PDB file of C-alpha atoms and ligand atoms in Angstrom:
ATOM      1  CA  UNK A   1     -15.823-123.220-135.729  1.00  0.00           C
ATOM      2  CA  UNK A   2     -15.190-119.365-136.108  1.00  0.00           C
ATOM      3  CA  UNK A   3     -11.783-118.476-134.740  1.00  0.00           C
ATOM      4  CA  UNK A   4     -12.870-115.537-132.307  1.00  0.00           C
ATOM      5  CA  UNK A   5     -12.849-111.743-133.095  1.00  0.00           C
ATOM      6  CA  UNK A   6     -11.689-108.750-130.986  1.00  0.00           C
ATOM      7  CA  UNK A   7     -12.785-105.555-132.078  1.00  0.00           C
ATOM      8  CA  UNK A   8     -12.593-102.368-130.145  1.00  0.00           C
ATOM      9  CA  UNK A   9     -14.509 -98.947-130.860  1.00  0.00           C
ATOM     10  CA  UNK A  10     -12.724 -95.855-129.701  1.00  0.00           C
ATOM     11  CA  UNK A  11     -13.060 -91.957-130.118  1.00  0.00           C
ATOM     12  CA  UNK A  12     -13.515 -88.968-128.164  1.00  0.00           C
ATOM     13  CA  UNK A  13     -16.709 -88.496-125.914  1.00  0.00           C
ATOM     14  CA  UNK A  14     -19.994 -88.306-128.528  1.00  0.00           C
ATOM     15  CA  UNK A  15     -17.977 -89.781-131.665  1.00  0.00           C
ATOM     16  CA  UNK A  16     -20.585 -92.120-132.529  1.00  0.00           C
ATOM     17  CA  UNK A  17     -19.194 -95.364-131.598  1.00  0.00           C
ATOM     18  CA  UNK A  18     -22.596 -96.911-130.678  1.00  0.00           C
ATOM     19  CA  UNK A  19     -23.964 -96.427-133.739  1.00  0.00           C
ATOM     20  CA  UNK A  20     -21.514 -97.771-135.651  1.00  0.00           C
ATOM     21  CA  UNK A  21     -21.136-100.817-133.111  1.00  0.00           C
ATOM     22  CA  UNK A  22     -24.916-101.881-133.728  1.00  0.00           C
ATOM     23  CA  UNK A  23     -24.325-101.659-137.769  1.00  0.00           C
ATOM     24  CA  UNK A  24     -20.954-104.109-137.250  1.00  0.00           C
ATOM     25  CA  UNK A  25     -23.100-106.185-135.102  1.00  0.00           C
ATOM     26  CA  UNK A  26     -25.497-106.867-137.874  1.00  0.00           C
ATOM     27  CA  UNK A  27     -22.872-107.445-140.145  1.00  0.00           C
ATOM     28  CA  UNK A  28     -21.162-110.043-138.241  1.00  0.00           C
ATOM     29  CA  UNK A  29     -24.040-111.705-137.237  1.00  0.00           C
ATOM     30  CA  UNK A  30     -25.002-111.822-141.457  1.00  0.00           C
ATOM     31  CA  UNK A  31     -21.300-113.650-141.348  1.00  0.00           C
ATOM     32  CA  UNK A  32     -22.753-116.432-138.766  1.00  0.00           C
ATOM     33  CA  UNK A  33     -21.005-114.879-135.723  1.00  0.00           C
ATOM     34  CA  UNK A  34     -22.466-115.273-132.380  1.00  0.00           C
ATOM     35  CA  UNK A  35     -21.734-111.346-131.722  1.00  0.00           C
ATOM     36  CA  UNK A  36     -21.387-109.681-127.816  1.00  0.00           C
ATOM     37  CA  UNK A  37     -21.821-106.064-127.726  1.00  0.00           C
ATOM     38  CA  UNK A  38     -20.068-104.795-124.530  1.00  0.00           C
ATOM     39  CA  UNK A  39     -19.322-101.364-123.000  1.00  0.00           C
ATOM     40  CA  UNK A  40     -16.126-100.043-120.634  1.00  0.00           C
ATOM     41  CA  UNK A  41     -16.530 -99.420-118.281  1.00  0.00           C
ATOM     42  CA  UNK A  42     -18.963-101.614-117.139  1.00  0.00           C
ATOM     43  CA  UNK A  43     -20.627-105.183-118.853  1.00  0.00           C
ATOM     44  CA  UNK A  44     -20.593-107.143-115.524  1.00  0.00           C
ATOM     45  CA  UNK A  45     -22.010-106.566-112.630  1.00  0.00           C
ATOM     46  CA  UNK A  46     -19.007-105.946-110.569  1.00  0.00           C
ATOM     47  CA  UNK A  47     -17.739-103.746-113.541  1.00  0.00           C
ATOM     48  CA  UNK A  48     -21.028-101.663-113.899  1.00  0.00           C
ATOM     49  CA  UNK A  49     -20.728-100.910-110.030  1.00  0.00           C
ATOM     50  CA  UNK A  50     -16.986 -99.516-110.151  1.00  0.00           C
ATOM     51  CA  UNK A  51     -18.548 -97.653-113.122  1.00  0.00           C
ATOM     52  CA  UNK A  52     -21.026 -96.020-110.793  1.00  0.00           C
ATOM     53  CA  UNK A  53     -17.707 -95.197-108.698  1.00  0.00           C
ATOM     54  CA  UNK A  54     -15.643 -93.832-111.218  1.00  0.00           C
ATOM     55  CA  UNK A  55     -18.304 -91.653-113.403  1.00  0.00           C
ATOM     56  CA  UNK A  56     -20.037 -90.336-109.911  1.00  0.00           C
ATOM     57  CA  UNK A  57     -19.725 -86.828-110.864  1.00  0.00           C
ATOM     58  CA  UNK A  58     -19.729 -85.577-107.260  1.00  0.00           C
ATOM     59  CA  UNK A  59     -16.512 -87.766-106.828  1.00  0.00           C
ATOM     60  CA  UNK A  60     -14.098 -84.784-107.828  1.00  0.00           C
ATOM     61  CA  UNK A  61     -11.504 -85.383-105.515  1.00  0.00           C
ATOM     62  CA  UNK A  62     -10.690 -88.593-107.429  1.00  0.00           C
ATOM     63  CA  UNK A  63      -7.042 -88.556-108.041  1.00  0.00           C
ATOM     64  CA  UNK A  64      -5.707 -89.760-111.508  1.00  0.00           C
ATOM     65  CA  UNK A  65      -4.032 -93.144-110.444  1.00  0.00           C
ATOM     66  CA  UNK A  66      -7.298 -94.081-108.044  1.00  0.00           C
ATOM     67  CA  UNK A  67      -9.668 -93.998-111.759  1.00  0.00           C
ATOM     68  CA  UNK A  68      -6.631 -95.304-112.997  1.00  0.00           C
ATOM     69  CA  UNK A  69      -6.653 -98.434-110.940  1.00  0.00           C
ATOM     70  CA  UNK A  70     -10.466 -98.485-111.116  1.00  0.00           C
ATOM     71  CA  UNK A  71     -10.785 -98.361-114.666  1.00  0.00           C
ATOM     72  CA  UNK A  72      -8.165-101.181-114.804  1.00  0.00           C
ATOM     73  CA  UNK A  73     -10.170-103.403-112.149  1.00  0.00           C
ATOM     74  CA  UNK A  74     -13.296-103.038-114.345  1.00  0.00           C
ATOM     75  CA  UNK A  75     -11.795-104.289-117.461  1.00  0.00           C
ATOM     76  CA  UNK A  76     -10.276-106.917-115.382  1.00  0.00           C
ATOM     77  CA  UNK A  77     -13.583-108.392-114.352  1.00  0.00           C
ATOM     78  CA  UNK A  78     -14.691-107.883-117.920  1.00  0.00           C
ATOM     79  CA  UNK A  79     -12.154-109.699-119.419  1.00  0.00           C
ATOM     80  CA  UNK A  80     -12.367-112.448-116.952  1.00  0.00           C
ATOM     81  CA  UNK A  81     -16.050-113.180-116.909  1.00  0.00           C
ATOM     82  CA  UNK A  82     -17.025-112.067-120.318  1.00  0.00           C
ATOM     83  CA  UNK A  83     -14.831-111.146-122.846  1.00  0.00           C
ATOM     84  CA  UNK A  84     -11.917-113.611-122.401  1.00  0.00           C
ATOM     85  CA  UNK A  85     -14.372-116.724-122.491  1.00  0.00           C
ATOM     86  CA  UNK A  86     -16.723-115.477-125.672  1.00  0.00           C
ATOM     87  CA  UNK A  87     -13.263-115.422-127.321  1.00  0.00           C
ATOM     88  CA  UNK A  88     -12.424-118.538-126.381  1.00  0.00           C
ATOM     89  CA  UNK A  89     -14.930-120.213-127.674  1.00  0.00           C
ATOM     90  CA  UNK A  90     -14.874-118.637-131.207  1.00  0.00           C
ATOM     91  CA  UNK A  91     -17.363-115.777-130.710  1.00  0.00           C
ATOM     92  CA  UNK A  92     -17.216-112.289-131.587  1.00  0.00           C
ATOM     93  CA  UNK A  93     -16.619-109.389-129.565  1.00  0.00           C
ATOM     94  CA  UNK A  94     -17.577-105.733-130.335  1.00  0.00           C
ATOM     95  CA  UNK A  95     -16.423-103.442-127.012  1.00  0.00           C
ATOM     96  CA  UNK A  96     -17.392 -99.532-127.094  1.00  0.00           C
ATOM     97  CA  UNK A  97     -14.232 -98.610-125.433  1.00  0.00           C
ATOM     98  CA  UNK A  98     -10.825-101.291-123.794  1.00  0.00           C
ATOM     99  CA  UNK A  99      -7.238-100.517-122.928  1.00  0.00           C
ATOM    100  CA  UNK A 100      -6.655 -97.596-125.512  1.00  0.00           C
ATOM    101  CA  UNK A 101      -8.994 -95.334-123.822  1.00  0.00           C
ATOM    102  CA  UNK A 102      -6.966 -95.644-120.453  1.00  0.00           C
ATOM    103  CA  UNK A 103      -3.508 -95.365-122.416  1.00  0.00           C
ATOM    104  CA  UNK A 104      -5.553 -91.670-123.780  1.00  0.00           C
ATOM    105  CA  UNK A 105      -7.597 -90.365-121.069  1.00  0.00           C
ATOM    106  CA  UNK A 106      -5.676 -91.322-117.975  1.00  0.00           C
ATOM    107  CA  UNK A 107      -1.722 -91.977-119.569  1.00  0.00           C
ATOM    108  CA  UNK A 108      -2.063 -88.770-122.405  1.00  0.00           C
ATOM    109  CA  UNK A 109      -5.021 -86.473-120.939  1.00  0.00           C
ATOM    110  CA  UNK A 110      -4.216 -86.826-116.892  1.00  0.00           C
ATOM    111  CA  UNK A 111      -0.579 -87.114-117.675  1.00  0.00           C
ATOM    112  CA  UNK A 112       0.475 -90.573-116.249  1.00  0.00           C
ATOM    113  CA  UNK A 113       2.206 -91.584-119.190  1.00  0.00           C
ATOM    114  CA  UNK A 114       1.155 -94.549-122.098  1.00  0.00           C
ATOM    115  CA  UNK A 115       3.607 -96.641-121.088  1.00  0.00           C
ATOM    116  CA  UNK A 116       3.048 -96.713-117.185  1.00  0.00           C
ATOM    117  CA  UNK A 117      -0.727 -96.912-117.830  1.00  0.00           C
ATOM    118  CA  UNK A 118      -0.168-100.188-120.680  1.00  0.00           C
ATOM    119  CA  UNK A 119       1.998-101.922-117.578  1.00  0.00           C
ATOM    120  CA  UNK A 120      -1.023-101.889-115.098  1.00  0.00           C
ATOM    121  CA  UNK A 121      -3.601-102.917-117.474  1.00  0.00           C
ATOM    122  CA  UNK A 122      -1.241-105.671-118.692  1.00  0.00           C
ATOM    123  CA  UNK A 123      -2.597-107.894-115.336  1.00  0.00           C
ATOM    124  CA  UNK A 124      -6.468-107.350-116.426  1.00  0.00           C
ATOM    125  CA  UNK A 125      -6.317-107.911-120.200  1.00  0.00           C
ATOM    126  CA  UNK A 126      -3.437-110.909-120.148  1.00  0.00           C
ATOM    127  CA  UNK A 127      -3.443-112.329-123.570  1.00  0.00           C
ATOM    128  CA  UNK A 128      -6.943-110.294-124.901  1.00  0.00           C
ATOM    129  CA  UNK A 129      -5.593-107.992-127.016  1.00  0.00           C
ATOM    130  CA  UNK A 130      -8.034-106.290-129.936  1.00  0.00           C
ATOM    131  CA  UNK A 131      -7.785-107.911-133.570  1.00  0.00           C
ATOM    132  CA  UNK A 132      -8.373-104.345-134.461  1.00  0.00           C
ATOM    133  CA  UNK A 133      -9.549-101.282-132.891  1.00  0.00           C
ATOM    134  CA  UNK A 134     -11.739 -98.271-134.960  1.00  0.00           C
ATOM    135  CA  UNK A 135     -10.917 -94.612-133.760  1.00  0.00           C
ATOM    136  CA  UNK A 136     -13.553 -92.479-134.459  1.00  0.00           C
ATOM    137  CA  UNK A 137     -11.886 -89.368-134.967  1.00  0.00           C
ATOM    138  CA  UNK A 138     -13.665 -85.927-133.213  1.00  0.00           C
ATOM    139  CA  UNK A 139     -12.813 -82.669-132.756  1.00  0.00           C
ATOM    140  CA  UNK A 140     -13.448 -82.430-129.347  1.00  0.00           C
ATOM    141  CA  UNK A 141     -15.910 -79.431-129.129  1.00  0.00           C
ATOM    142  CA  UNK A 142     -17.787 -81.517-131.764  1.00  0.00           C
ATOM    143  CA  UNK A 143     -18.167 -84.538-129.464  1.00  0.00           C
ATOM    144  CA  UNK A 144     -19.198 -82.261-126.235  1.00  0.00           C
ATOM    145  CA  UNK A 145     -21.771 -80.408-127.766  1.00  0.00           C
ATOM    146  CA  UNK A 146     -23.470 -83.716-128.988  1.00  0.00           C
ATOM    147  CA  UNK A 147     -23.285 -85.222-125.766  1.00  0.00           C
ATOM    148  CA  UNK A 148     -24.730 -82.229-124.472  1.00  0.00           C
ATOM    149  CA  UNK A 149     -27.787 -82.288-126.247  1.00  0.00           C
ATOM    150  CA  UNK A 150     -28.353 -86.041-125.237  1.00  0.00           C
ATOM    151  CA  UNK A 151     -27.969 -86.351-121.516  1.00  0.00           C
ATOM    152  CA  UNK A 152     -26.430 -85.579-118.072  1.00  0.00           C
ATOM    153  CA  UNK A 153     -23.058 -85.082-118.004  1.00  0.00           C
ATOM    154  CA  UNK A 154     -21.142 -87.678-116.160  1.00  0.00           C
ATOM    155  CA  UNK A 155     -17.327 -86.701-114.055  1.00  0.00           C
ATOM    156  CA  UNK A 156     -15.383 -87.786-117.172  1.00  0.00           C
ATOM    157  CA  UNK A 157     -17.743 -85.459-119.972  1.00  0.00           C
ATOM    158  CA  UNK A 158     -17.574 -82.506-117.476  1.00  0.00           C
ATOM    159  CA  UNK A 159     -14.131 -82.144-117.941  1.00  0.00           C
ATOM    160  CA  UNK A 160     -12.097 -78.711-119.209  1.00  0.00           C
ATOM    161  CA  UNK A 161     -12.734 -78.502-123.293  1.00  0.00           C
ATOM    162  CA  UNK A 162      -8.258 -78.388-122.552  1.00  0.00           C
ATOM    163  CA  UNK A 163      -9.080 -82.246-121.561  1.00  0.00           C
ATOM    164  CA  UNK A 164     -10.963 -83.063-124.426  1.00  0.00           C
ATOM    165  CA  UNK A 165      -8.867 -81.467-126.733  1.00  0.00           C
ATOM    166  CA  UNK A 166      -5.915 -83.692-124.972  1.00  0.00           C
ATOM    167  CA  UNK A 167      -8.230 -86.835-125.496  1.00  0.00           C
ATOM    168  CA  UNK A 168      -8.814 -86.026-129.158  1.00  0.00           C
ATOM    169  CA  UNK A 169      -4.888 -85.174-129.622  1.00  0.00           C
ATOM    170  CA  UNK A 170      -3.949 -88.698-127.564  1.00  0.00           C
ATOM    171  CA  UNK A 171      -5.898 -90.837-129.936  1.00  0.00           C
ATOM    172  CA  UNK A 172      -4.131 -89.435-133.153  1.00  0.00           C
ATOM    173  CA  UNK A 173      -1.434 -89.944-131.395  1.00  0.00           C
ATOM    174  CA  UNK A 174      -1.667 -93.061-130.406  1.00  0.00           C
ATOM    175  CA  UNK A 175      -3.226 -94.498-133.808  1.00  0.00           C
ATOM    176  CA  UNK A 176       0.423 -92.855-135.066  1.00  0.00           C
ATOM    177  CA  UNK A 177       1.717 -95.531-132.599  1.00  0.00           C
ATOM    178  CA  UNK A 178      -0.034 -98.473-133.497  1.00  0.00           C
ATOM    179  CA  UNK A 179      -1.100 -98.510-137.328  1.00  0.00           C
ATOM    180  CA  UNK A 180      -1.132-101.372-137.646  1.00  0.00           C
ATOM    181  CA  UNK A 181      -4.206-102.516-135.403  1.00  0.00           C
ATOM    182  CA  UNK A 182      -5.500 -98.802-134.738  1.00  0.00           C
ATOM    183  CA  UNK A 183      -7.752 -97.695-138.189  1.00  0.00           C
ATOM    184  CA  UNK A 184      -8.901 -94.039-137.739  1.00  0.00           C
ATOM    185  CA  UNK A 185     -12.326 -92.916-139.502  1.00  0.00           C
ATOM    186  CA  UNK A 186     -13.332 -89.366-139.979  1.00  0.00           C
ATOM    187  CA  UNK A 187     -16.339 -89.545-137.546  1.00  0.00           C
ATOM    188  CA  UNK A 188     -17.686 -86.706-139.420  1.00  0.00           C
ATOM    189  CA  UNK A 189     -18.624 -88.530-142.440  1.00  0.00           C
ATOM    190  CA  UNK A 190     -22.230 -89.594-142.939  1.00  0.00           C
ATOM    191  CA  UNK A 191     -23.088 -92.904-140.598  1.00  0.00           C
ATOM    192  CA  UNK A 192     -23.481 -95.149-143.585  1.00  0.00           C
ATOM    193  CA  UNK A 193     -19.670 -94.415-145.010  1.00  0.00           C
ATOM    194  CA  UNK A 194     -18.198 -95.129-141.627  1.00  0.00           C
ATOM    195  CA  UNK A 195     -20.011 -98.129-141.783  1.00  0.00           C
ATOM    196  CA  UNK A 196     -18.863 -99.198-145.099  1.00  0.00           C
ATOM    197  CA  UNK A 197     -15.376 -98.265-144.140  1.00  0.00           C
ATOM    198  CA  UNK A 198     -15.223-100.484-140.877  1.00  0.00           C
ATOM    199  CA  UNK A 199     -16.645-103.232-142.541  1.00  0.00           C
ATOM    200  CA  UNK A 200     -14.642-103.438-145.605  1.00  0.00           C
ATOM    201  CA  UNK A 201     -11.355-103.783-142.941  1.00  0.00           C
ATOM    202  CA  UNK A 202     -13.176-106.534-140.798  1.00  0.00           C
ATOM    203  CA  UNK A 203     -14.151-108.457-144.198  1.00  0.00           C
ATOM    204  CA  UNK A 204     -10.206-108.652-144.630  1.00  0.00           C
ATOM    205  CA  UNK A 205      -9.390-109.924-141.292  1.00  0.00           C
ATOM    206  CA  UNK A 206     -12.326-112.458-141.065  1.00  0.00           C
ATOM    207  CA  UNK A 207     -11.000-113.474-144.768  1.00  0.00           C
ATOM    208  CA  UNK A 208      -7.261-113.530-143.906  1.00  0.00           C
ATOM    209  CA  UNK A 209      -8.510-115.716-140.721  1.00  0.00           C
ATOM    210  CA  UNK A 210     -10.204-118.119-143.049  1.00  0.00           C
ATOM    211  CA  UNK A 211      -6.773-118.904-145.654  1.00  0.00           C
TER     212      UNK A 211
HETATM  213  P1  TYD B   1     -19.360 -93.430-121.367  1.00  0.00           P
HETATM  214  O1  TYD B   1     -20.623 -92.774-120.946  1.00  0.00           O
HETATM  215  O2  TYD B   1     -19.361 -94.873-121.636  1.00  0.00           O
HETATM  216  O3  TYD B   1     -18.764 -92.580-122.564  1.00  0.00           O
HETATM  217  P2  TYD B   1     -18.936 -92.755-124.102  1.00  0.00           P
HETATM  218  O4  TYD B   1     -20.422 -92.860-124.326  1.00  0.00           O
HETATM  219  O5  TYD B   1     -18.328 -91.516-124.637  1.00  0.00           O
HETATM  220  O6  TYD B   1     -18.167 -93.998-124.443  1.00  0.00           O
HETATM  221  O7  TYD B   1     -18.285 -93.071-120.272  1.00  0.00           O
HETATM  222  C1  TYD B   1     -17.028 -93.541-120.275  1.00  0.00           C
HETATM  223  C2  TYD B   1     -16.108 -92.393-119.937  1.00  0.00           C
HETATM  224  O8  TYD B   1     -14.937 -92.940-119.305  1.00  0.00           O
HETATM  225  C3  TYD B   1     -15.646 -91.636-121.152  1.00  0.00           C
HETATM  226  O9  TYD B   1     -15.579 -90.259-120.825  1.00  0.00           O
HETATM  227  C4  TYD B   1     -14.243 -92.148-121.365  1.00  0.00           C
HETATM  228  C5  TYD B   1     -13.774 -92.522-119.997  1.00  0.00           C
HETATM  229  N1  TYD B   1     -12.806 -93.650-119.942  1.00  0.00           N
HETATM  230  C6  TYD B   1     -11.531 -93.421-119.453  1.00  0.00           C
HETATM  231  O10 TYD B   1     -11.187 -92.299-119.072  1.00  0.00           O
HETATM  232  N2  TYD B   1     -10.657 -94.482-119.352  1.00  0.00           N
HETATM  233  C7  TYD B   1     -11.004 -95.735-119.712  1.00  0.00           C
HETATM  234  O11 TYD B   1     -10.193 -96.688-119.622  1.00  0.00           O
HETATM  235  C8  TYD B   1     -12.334 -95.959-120.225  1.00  0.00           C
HETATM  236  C9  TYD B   1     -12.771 -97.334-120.639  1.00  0.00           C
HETATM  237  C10 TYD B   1     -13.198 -94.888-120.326  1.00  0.00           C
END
């Protein structure tokens, strides 16, 4: 049996994670992985309901340690019902966003700290920690204006172009931290590259896994 994979996706709003999440799938699943695709927040129902809660974008009054808590309690449930037993049992797990993007939005960009933020999330991720994690890597006006042109706003994407620029700054930042697990790609390069790119690192680790 497969020993089970953890990969994260990460980047500024509009970076082009989902893209390059459906190309790993299809990779992975060419390497006889039973693959999960899963977003954050959300991927359960309890999760996808405190999603509504936190992304409502008439909810400005929300106070940084309330969508703190709330975006911990959705990856809680995720980890719990989804995530943590697809693991166990050897699959594969791709998630568009985990932990990093509360350590960057709500511990860099709102200004709780990393560390305070990595203490509370520590109860809903226990031992799940990514194998490695892809950080698309934005300019933040970049990533606005695409979402722009696709859809509605949401709380988080109507945000100063200040917090962006934060969010963009935290993950460099933070890959700084963590090289080791944290890869950063140039999300401007064409699709295919990026592709290439993550798949050449998860080709090591699923080899390494294998010796
Ligand atoms: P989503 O529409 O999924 O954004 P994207 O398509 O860019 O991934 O919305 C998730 C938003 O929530 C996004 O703006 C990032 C933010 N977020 C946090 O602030 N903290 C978190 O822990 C997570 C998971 C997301």
């Amino acid at each position: 049996m497969n020993k089970g994979i953890f990969i994260t996706m990460e980047g500024p709003d509009g970076s082009g994670k989902s893209t390059q999440i459906a190309l790993l799938k299809e990779y992975l699943e060419s390497e006889g992985y039973d693959v999960l695709i899963t977003r954050e927040p959300g991927g359960t129902t309890i999760s996808e309901a405190i999603r509504g809660i936190i992304l409502n974008k008439n909810y400005t009054e929300m106070s940084p340690v309330t969508e703190m808590l709330l975006y911990a309690s959705a990856r809680a449930q995720l980890i719990a019902e989804v995530i943590g037993p697809v693991l166990d049992r050897g699959g594969a797990v791709i998630s568009d966003r985990f932990v990093d993007s509360s350590l960057v939005y709500q511990g860099m960009a709102r200004g709780l700290g990393v560390d305070a933020v990595y203490e509370v999330n520590k109860q809903a991720i226990g031992k799940y920690m990514p194998d490695v994690t892809f950080m698309l890597d934005l300019p933040a006006e970049v990533g606005i204006s695409r979402k722009k042109d696709q859809k509605e706003l949401d709380r988080m994407e109507l945000e100063s172009l200040d917090f962006h620029r934060k969010v963009a700054e935290g993950y460099r930042k933070l890959a700084e931290k963590f090289p080791d697990r944290i890869e950063t790609i140039d999300a401007t390069l064409p699709i295919e590259r990026i592709s290439d790119l993550i798949k050449d690192r998860v080709r090591v680790i699923l080899n390494d896994d294998a010796l």
